[in-house]
Short mmCIF file of C-alpha atoms in Angstrom, two decimals:
data_model
loop_
_atom_site.label_atom_id
_atom_site.label_comp_id
_atom_site.label_asym_id
_atom_site.label_seq_id
_atom_site.Cartn_x
_atom_site.Cartn_y
_atom_site.Cartn_z
CA UNK A 1229 0.00 0.00 0.00
CA UNK A 1230 2.78 2.40 0.94
CA UNK A 1231 4.62 1.67 -2.30
CA UNK A 1232 1.48 2.31 -4.34
CA UNK A 1233 0.84 5.58 -2.53
CA UNK A 1234 4.41 6.76 -3.08
CA UNK A 1235 4.36 5.70 -6.74
CA UNK A 1236 1.10 7.53 -7.31
CA UNK A 1237 2.38 10.62 -5.52
CA UNK A 1238 5.58 10.59 -7.56
CA UNK A 1239 3.68 10.23 -10.83
CA UNK A 1240 1.37 13.09 -9.89
CA UNK A 1241 4.34 15.30 -9.04
CA UNK A 1242 6.09 14.49 -12.32
CA UNK A 1243 2.94 15.22 -14.29
CA UNK A 1244 2.48 18.55 -12.50
CA UNK A 1245 6.04 19.56 -13.32
CA UNK A 1246 5.55 18.70 -16.98
CA UNK A 1247 2.31 20.64 -17.20
CA UNK A 1248 3.71 23.75 -15.53
CA UNK A 1249 7.16 23.63 -17.08
CA UNK A 1250 8.48 24.23 -13.60
CA UNK A 1251 11.98 23.03 -12.88
CA UNK A 1252 11.66 22.90 -9.09
CA UNK A 1253 9.56 23.77 -6.07
CA UNK A 1254 6.09 22.35 -5.56
CA UNK A 1255 4.57 23.12 -8.94
CA UNK A 1256 4.16 26.87 -8.40
CA UNK A 1257 5.22 28.64 -11.64
CA UNK A 1258 7.65 30.99 -9.89
CA UNK A 1259 9.52 28.03 -8.37
CA UNK A 1260 8.74 29.01 -4.80
CA UNK A 1261 8.52 26.09 -2.38
CA UNK A 1262 5.53 25.89 -0.05
CA UNK A 1263 5.78 23.83 3.13
CA UNK A 1264 2.71 22.88 5.14
CA UNK A 1265 3.28 23.09 8.91
CA UNK A 1266 0.58 21.44 10.98
CA UNK A 1267 0.62 22.86 14.50
CA UNK A 1268 -1.25 21.51 17.50
CA UNK A 1269 -0.96 24.72 19.50
CA UNK A 1270 -4.37 25.41 21.00
CA UNK A 1271 -4.05 28.11 23.66
CA UNK A 1272 -4.41 31.58 22.17
CA UNK A 1273 -1.00 32.71 23.38
CA UNK A 1274 0.66 29.64 21.91
CA UNK A 1275 -1.21 29.86 18.60
CA UNK A 1276 -0.27 33.53 18.28
CA UNK A 1277 3.42 32.81 18.87
CA UNK A 1278 3.48 29.96 16.35
CA UNK A 1279 1.79 32.09 13.73
CA UNK A 1280 4.14 34.99 14.45
CA UNK A 1281 7.19 32.75 14.00
CA UNK A 1282 5.79 31.49 10.69
CA UNK A 1283 5.31 35.10 9.63
CA UNK A 1284 8.90 35.95 10.58
CA UNK A 1285 10.21 32.98 8.61
CA UNK A 1286 8.19 33.88 5.52
CA UNK A 1287 9.41 37.48 5.63
CA UNK A 1288 13.04 36.30 5.68
CA UNK A 1289 12.63 33.41 3.19
CA UNK A 1290 10.46 34.49 0.24
CA UNK A 1291 11.56 31.43 -1.74
CA UNK A 1292 10.42 28.94 0.95
CA UNK A 1293 6.95 29.81 2.17
CA UNK A 1294 5.48 28.06 5.20
CA UNK A 1295 1.72 27.62 5.37
CA UNK A 1296 0.30 27.32 8.91
CA UNK A 1297 -2.24 24.51 9.31
CA UNK A 1298 -4.20 24.14 12.55
CA UNK A 1299 -4.46 20.62 13.94
CA UNK A 1300 -6.01 19.22 17.12
CA UNK A 1301 -4.58 17.06 19.89
CA UNK A 1302 -7.94 15.31 20.20
CA UNK A 1303 -7.78 13.71 16.74
CA UNK A 1304 -4.17 14.00 15.61
CA UNK A 1305 -3.29 10.28 15.51
CA UNK A 1306 -6.19 9.21 13.31
CA UNK A 1307 -5.95 12.35 11.21
CA UNK A 1308 -2.26 11.81 10.52
CA UNK A 1309 -2.75 8.14 9.71
CA UNK A 1310 -5.42 9.05 7.17
CA UNK A 1311 -3.24 11.75 5.61
CA UNK A 1312 -0.22 9.43 5.43
CA UNK A 1313 -2.19 6.68 3.75
CA UNK A 1314 -3.70 9.18 1.34
CA UNK A 1315 -0.36 10.79 0.44
CA UNK A 1316 -1.53 14.16 1.77
CA UNK A 1317 0.47 14.53 4.98
CA UNK A 1318 1.79 17.97 5.96
CA UNK A 1319 5.52 18.45 5.44
CA UNK A 1320 6.18 19.47 9.06
CA UNK A 1321 4.27 17.63 11.76
CA UNK A 1322 3.72 18.75 15.34
CA UNK A 1323 2.97 15.81 17.64
CA UNK A 1324 4.14 14.17 20.87
CA UNK A 1325 6.89 11.59 21.10
CA UNK A 1326 4.63 8.87 22.50
CA UNK A 1327 2.57 9.03 19.31
CA UNK A 1328 5.50 8.56 16.93
CA UNK A 1329 6.45 4.89 17.28
CA UNK A 1330 3.90 3.35 14.93
CA UNK A 1331 4.41 6.15 12.38
CA UNK A 1332 8.19 5.73 12.55
CA UNK A 1333 8.13 1.95 12.21
CA UNK A 1334 5.50 2.25 9.49
CA UNK A 1335 7.77 4.35 7.29
CA UNK A 1336 5.65 7.48 7.41
CA UNK A 1337 8.23 9.77 9.03
CA UNK A 1338 11.65 10.76 7.74
CA UNK A 1339 14.76 9.72 9.67
CA UNK A 1340 16.18 13.14 10.55
CA UNK A 1341 19.74 12.07 11.37
CA UNK A 1342 21.29 13.06 8.01
CA UNK A 1343 19.30 16.30 7.93
CA UNK A 1344 19.70 17.82 11.39
CA UNK A 1345 22.25 20.66 11.75
CA UNK A 1346 24.92 20.04 14.38
CA UNK A 1347 23.88 23.04 16.46
CA UNK A 1348 20.36 21.74 16.89
CA UNK A 1349 21.55 18.22 17.64
CA UNK A 1350 24.09 19.37 20.23
CA UNK A 1351 21.72 21.88 21.79
CA UNK A 1352 19.22 19.26 23.00
CA UNK A 1353 20.30 16.67 25.61
CA UNK A 1354 20.62 13.02 24.69
CA UNK A 1355 17.87 12.08 27.15
CA UNK A 1356 15.44 14.19 25.14
CA UNK A 1357 16.57 12.78 21.78
CA UNK A 1358 15.96 9.30 23.20
CA UNK A 1359 12.25 10.05 23.34
CA UNK A 1360 12.08 10.36 19.54
CA UNK A 1361 14.57 7.62 18.63
CA UNK A 1362 13.18 4.35 17.27
CA UNK A 1363 15.30 1.46 16.04
CA UNK A 1364 18.30 3.79 15.84
CA UNK A 1365 16.57 6.46 13.75
CA UNK A 1366 15.48 9.92 14.91
CA UNK A 1367 11.93 10.71 13.82
CA UNK A 1368 11.17 13.93 15.63
CA UNK A 1369 12.84 16.91 17.27
CA UNK A 1370 11.73 17.09 20.93
CA UNK A 1371 11.27 20.74 21.88
CA UNK A 1372 8.75 21.20 24.72
CA UNK A 1373 8.43 19.04 27.82
CA UNK A 1374 6.13 19.02 30.81
CA UNK A 1375 6.89 17.51 34.21
CA UNK A 1376 4.01 16.54 36.45
CA UNK A 1377 3.90 18.65 39.61
CA UNK A 1378 1.70 19.17 42.65
CA UNK A 1379 -0.29 22.38 42.59
CA UNK A 1380 -1.21 23.13 46.18
CA UNK A 1381 -3.35 25.53 48.21
CA UNK A 1382 -0.77 27.57 50.12
CA UNK A 1383 -3.05 28.51 53.00
CA UNK A 1384 -4.07 24.91 53.68
CA UNK A 1385 -0.44 23.77 53.56
CA UNK A 1386 0.73 26.44 56.01
CA UNK A 1387 -2.15 25.85 58.40
CA UNK A 1388 -1.48 22.09 58.49
CA UNK A 1389 2.14 22.47 59.57
CA UNK A 1390 3.37 19.82 57.11
CA UNK A 1391 6.89 20.02 55.76
CA UNK A 1392 6.93 21.92 52.47
CA UNK A 1393 8.89 19.91 49.88
CA UNK A 1394 11.42 21.38 47.47
CA UNK A 1395 13.20 19.84 44.47
CA UNK A 1396 16.21 19.44 46.75
CA UNK A 1397 14.18 17.80 49.53
CA UNK A 1398 10.99 16.33 48.03
CA UNK A 1399 8.45 14.15 49.79
CA UNK A 1400 8.89 10.41 49.45
CA UNK A 1401 5.85 8.49 48.25
CA UNK A 1402 5.30 7.20 51.80
CA UNK A 1403 5.57 10.73 53.23
CA UNK A 1404 3.24 12.03 50.53
CA UNK A 1405 0.61 9.50 51.61
CA UNK A 1406 0.94 10.63 55.24
CA UNK A 1407 0.75 14.29 54.24
CA UNK A 1408 -2.48 13.78 52.30
CA UNK A 1409 -4.02 12.13 55.35
CA UNK A 1410 -3.03 15.12 57.48
CA UNK A 1411 -4.45 17.57 54.93
CA UNK A 1412 -7.79 15.75 54.85
CA UNK A 1413 -10.51 17.24 57.02
CA UNK A 1414 -14.21 18.00 57.14
CA UNK A 1415 -15.33 18.59 53.57
CA UNK A 1416 -11.79 18.46 52.22
CA UNK A 1417 -9.52 15.84 50.67
CA UNK A 1418 -5.75 16.01 50.80
CA UNK A 1419 -5.44 15.31 47.10
CA UNK A 1420 -7.55 14.87 43.96
CA UNK A 1421 -6.10 12.56 41.30
CA UNK A 1422 -7.67 13.39 37.89
CA UNK A 1423 -7.31 9.98 36.26
CA UNK A 1424 -9.69 9.94 33.34
CA UNK A 1425 -6.55 9.00 31.38
CA UNK A 1426 -4.62 7.03 34.03
CA UNK A 1427 -1.95 5.22 32.05
CA UNK A 1428 0.68 7.86 31.26
CA UNK A 1429 0.38 9.36 34.77
CA UNK A 1430 0.94 5.98 36.38
CA UNK A 1431 3.83 4.93 34.13
CA UNK A 1432 5.63 8.27 34.07
CA UNK A 1433 5.52 8.91 37.81
CA UNK A 1434 6.43 5.26 38.38
CA UNK A 1435 9.97 5.89 37.11
CA UNK A 1436 10.75 7.66 40.38
CA UNK A 1437 10.19 4.40 42.25
CA UNK A 1438 12.20 2.34 39.78
CA UNK A 1439 9.16 1.22 37.80
CA UNK A 1440 9.57 0.37 34.13
CA UNK A 1441 6.83 -2.14 33.25
CA UNK A 1442 8.05 -2.58 29.66
CA UNK A 1443 11.20 -4.63 29.19
CA UNK A 1444 13.08 -5.17 25.94
CA UNK A 1445 14.84 -8.52 25.54
CA UNK A 1446 18.03 -9.36 23.68
CA UNK A 1447 15.90 -10.23 20.64
CA UNK A 1448 14.47 -6.70 20.64
CA UNK A 1449 11.00 -7.82 21.63
CA UNK A 1450 9.16 -6.01 24.43
CA UNK A 1451 7.23 -7.73 27.21
CA UNK A 1452 5.29 -6.43 30.20
CA UNK A 1453 6.52 -7.38 33.67
CA UNK A 1454 5.34 -5.77 36.90
CA UNK A 1455 8.04 -5.49 39.54
CA UNK A 1456 8.12 -3.96 43.00
CA UNK A 1457 8.88 -0.49 41.68
CA UNK A 1458 5.89 -0.63 39.34
CA UNK A 1459 3.53 -1.06 42.30
CA UNK A 1460 4.53 2.00 44.35
CA UNK A 1461 2.57 4.70 42.50
CA UNK A 1462 -0.61 2.73 41.75
CA UNK A 1463 -0.54 1.29 45.26
CA UNK A 1464 -0.24 4.76 46.80
CA UNK A 1465 -3.13 6.15 44.76
CA UNK A 1466 -5.28 3.09 45.47
CA UNK A 1467 -4.69 3.35 49.21
CA UNK A 1468 -5.31 7.09 49.29
CA UNK A 1469 -8.70 6.53 47.65
CA UNK A 1470 -9.85 3.29 49.25
CA UNK A 1471 -8.05 2.99 52.59
CA UNK A 1472 -7.15 6.47 53.82
CA UNK A 1473 -9.99 8.29 52.04
CA UNK A 1474 -7.55 11.16 51.59
CA UNK A 1475 -8.08 11.25 47.81
CA UNK A 1476 -11.39 12.15 46.23
CA UNK A 1477 -13.02 9.15 44.56
CA UNK A 1478 -15.11 11.44 42.34
CA UNK A 1479 -11.94 12.93 40.80
CA UNK A 1480 -10.85 9.60 39.33
CA UNK A 1481 -13.04 10.11 36.27
CA UNK A 1482 -12.02 13.73 35.76
CA UNK A 1483 -9.61 15.41 33.41
CA UNK A 1484 -7.06 17.78 34.92
CA UNK A 1485 -9.03 20.97 34.35
CA UNK A 1486 -12.16 19.41 35.88
CA UNK A 1487 -10.54 19.41 39.32
CA UNK A 1488 -9.79 23.13 39.40
CA UNK A 1489 -13.19 24.41 40.60
CA UNK A 1490 -12.99 22.06 43.60
CA UNK A 1491 -9.38 23.06 44.18
CA UNK A 1492 -10.26 26.75 44.16
CA UNK A 1493 -13.19 26.06 46.49
CA UNK A 1494 -11.01 24.35 49.10
CA UNK A 1495 -12.36 20.86 48.44
CA UNK A 1496 -8.90 19.57 47.50
CA UNK A 1497 -5.64 20.70 49.12
CA UNK A 1498 -3.49 19.51 46.22
CA UNK A 1499 -3.90 18.38 42.63
CA UNK A 1500 -1.18 16.52 40.63
CA UNK A 1501 -1.19 18.16 37.20
CA UNK A 1502 1.00 18.78 34.21
CA UNK A 1503 3.16 21.89 34.52
CA UNK A 1504 1.20 23.78 31.87
CA UNK A 1505 -1.98 23.75 33.96
CA UNK A 1506 -0.54 26.73 35.82
CA UNK A 1507 -1.94 28.89 33.05
CA UNK A 1508 -5.47 27.75 33.81
CA UNK A 1509 -4.87 28.36 37.51
CA UNK A 1510 -3.72 31.91 36.80
CA UNK A 1511 -6.67 32.59 34.52
CA UNK A 1512 -9.40 30.91 36.58
CA UNK A 1513 -8.43 31.25 40.25
CA UNK A 1514 -10.59 33.62 42.30
CA UNK A 1515 -9.04 36.87 43.43
CA UNK A 1516 -6.77 36.38 46.44
CA UNK A 1517 -6.37 32.63 45.99
CA UNK A 1518 -2.89 31.56 47.07
CA UNK A 1519 -1.25 28.60 45.37
CA UNK A 1520 2.19 27.11 44.93
CA UNK A 1521 3.96 24.54 42.77
CA UNK A 1522 5.62 21.57 44.49
CA UNK A 1523 7.69 18.73 43.01
CA UNK A 1524 6.03 15.35 42.60
CA UNK A 1525 7.07 12.77 45.23
CA UNK A 1526 10.41 11.00 44.87
CA UNK A 1527 11.26 7.31 45.10
CA UNK A 1528 14.41 5.23 45.02
CA UNK A 1529 15.37 6.89 41.72
CA UNK A 1530 14.79 10.37 43.06
CA UNK A 1531 12.62 12.79 41.11
CA UNK A 1532 12.86 10.83 37.85
CA UNK A 1533 9.68 10.84 35.81
CA UNK A 1534 8.84 9.98 32.26
CA UNK A 1535 7.86 12.59 29.73
CA UNK A 1536 6.66 12.56 26.16
CA UNK A 1537 7.91 15.85 24.75
CA UNK A 1538 6.16 17.68 21.98
CA UNK A 1539 7.98 17.02 18.72
CA UNK A 1540 8.42 18.32 15.20
CA UNK A 1541 8.76 15.68 12.48
CA UNK A 1542 9.01 15.62 8.69
CA UNK A 1543 6.83 13.40 6.53
CA UNK A 1544 8.75 10.74 4.61
CA UNK A 1545 6.79 11.64 1.49
CA UNK A 1546 7.66 15.33 1.68
CA UNK A 1547 9.67 16.37 -1.42
CA UNK A 1548 11.28 19.17 0.57
CA UNK A 1549 12.81 17.51 3.61
CA UNK A 1550 15.91 19.73 3.75
CA UNK A 1551 13.83 22.88 3.62
CA UNK A 1552 11.46 21.50 6.25
CA UNK A 1553 14.37 20.88 8.62
CA UNK A 1554 15.66 24.39 7.94
CA UNK A 1555 12.33 25.74 9.16
CA UNK A 1556 12.41 23.49 12.23
CA UNK A 1557 15.92 24.75 12.99
CA UNK A 1558 14.66 28.33 12.78
CA UNK A 1559 11.60 27.60 14.91
CA UNK A 1560 13.79 26.03 17.61
CA UNK A 1561 16.54 28.61 17.90
CA UNK A 1562 17.09 29.14 21.65
CA UNK A 1563 15.27 32.49 21.77
CA UNK A 1564 12.37 31.11 19.73
CA UNK A 1565 12.20 27.96 21.85
CA UNK A 1566 11.83 30.15 24.94
CA UNK A 1567 8.97 31.98 23.25
CA UNK A 1568 7.26 28.70 22.41
CA UNK A 1569 7.79 27.34 25.93
CA UNK A 1570 6.37 30.42 27.62
CA UNK A 1571 3.43 30.46 25.22
CA UNK A 1572 2.56 26.88 26.23
CA UNK A 1573 3.62 27.33 29.90
CA UNK A 1574 5.99 24.39 29.46
CA UNK A 1575 9.75 23.83 29.59
CA UNK A 1576 12.04 23.86 26.54
CA UNK A 1577 14.28 20.87 25.93
CA UNK A 1578 17.17 22.96 24.61
CA UNK A 1579 19.97 23.54 27.11
CA UNK A 1580 20.49 27.20 26.22
CA UNK A 1581 16.77 27.93 26.16
CA UNK A 1582 16.24 26.23 29.51
CA UNK A 1583 18.91 28.46 31.06
CA UNK A 1584 16.95 31.61 30.20
CA UNK A 1585 16.51 33.64 33.44
CA UNK A 1586 12.80 34.13 32.80
CA UNK A 1587 12.28 30.39 33.34
CA UNK A 1588 13.96 30.42 36.75
CA UNK A 1589 11.81 32.88 38.64
CA UNK A 1590 9.78 31.91 41.69
CA UNK A 1591 6.77 33.57 40.08
CA UNK A 1592 4.10 31.03 39.09
CA UNK A 1593 6.36 28.08 39.85
CA UNK A 1594 8.73 28.46 36.91
CA UNK A 1595 11.81 27.77 39.05
CA UNK A 1596 10.36 24.54 40.47
CA UNK A 1597 9.63 23.23 36.99
CA UNK A 1598 13.05 24.20 35.67
CA UNK A 1599 14.69 22.39 38.60
CA UNK A 1600 12.92 19.18 37.57
CA UNK A 1601 14.09 19.29 33.94
CA UNK A 1602 17.27 17.32 34.65
CA UNK A 1603 15.22 14.44 36.09
CA UNK A 1604 12.97 13.97 33.08
CA UNK A 1605 13.40 10.72 31.17
CA UNK A 1606 11.91 9.05 28.14
CA UNK A 1607 8.47 7.71 29.03
CA UNK A 1608 8.53 3.91 29.49
CA UNK A 1609 6.26 3.23 26.52
CA UNK A 1610 7.95 5.52 23.98
CA UNK A 1611 9.21 2.87 21.58
CA UNK A 1612 6.71 0.09 22.29
CA UNK A 1613 4.80 -1.01 19.22
CA UNK A 1614 1.19 -1.70 20.07
CA UNK A 1615 1.24 0.64 23.07
CA UNK A 1616 -1.86 2.60 21.96
CA UNK A 1617 -3.93 -0.59 21.83
CA UNK A 1618 -2.49 -1.87 25.12
CA UNK A 1619 -3.28 1.48 26.73
CA UNK A 1620 -6.84 1.74 25.41
CA UNK A 1621 -7.99 -1.87 25.64
CA UNK A 1622 -6.03 -3.22 28.60
CA UNK A 1623 -4.36 -0.68 30.86
CA UNK A 1624 -6.94 2.12 30.99
CA UNK A 1625 -9.89 -0.03 32.12
CA UNK A 1626 -7.69 -2.10 34.45
CA UNK A 1627 -6.23 0.92 36.22
CA UNK A 1628 -9.60 2.66 36.44
CA UNK A 1629 -11.10 -0.39 38.13
CA UNK A 1630 -8.11 -0.80 40.46
CA UNK A 1631 -8.12 2.83 41.57
CA UNK A 1632 -11.85 2.70 42.25
CA UNK A 1633 -11.43 -0.46 44.35
CA UNK A 1634 -13.32 -2.74 41.96
CA UNK A 1635 -10.34 -5.11 41.52
CA UNK A 1636 -7.31 -5.90 43.67
CA UNK A 1637 -3.58 -5.70 42.95
CA UNK A 1638 -3.37 -9.33 41.81
CA UNK A 1639 -6.08 -8.82 39.20
CA UNK A 1640 -4.42 -5.58 38.06
CA UNK A 1641 -1.14 -7.43 37.55
CA UNK A 1642 -2.87 -10.21 35.63
CA UNK A 1643 -4.52 -7.79 33.24
CA UNK A 1644 -1.54 -5.52 32.66
CA UNK A 1645 0.92 -8.38 32.23
CA UNK A 1646 -0.93 -11.42 30.87
CA UNK A 1647 -3.49 -9.61 28.74
CA UNK A 1648 -0.96 -6.93 27.85
CA UNK A 1649 1.61 -9.37 26.51
CA UNK A 1650 -1.01 -10.93 24.25
CA UNK A 1651 -1.60 -7.53 22.68
CA UNK A 1652 2.09 -6.68 22.25
CA UNK A 1653 2.89 -10.09 20.79
CA UNK A 1654 0.69 -9.39 17.78
CA UNK A 1655 2.81 -6.36 16.89
CA UNK A 1656 6.13 -8.21 17.21
CA UNK A 1657 5.64 -11.31 15.11
#
């Protein structure tokens, strides 16, 4: 199918060139190249910055025009798959690293190794590149990352007398459980876990306790195995909900933003959220509401947590790969990366961009987030073929039932491991 699509696309391109008499470009008579850049920016500030950077590029490169295309996080995987199969994919693709594996292995994305300029390669740490590396090839440029943090009600914390954690001295998972019990009172829970999508939260925070879940053998095949470290985070959440009653059961079916009204109203003392949710807190919190950003709990591996950075990729079928990478290089210059990070309220991956003083202020928790950047690792499922199906059909329902108390730890293990390995095996034959 892929060969037929590429052959058809090549024939169409050749015919267009013959009809126009054009010796280059994309068929435009003046020879100007047009690149389609599909962005998933959705917050107004972020969309504005992306569009402004496109405008700046176009002003400086009249021979290589970039066309901004608005995409959506809600439908990007299916939309991209359809566009790849139809030979209509955008040249430059904004996505997240945990969505790239099947596209990379399927031959839909270009291996960027021979195209990336040295400055861009050297400017992003190896740990970030690992998130977009599959079978030795690099299929995306990781540029924005988001640690999970605790957003807490400052007044409740101070009144309780609990120790306030810092990145240098975080809470352990055991201490965190005790703290949430102490913060729980009449009409208030110590924590609200928004776990409508429980899998990435569980796996990524599990790295701090030494959890991995996915294990690659010498033959390259991946299997699921649940060790002691994999049980710390789900066990803590389960016990907070079902034993201590320090975590709100009703929050388990919520998305992150759904917990904010209760948080502002004093129903929850803390909410574990992605770093970018600070923007919603700033915009929605009632006047006078005091809040702070705390690091997530630490385990035997410290503050380590998995992340799936936002990425920029190039379609394999794009006839202008070099030009597409030139635009990516422009978009991710350190100063521009800072602009993109601040627009999305996230952290840049680039070393120089991350050192920008504006990202190290105490205001709105920027300094706490920046201090966590060195502990971010590739999410456990990054390169696992079949992960989307395992997540949707096996892990999501199993974890939802476990957190609600409907099944026990033994049944959770059976489903994640036994049922999970059946799913993964189909992708590795």
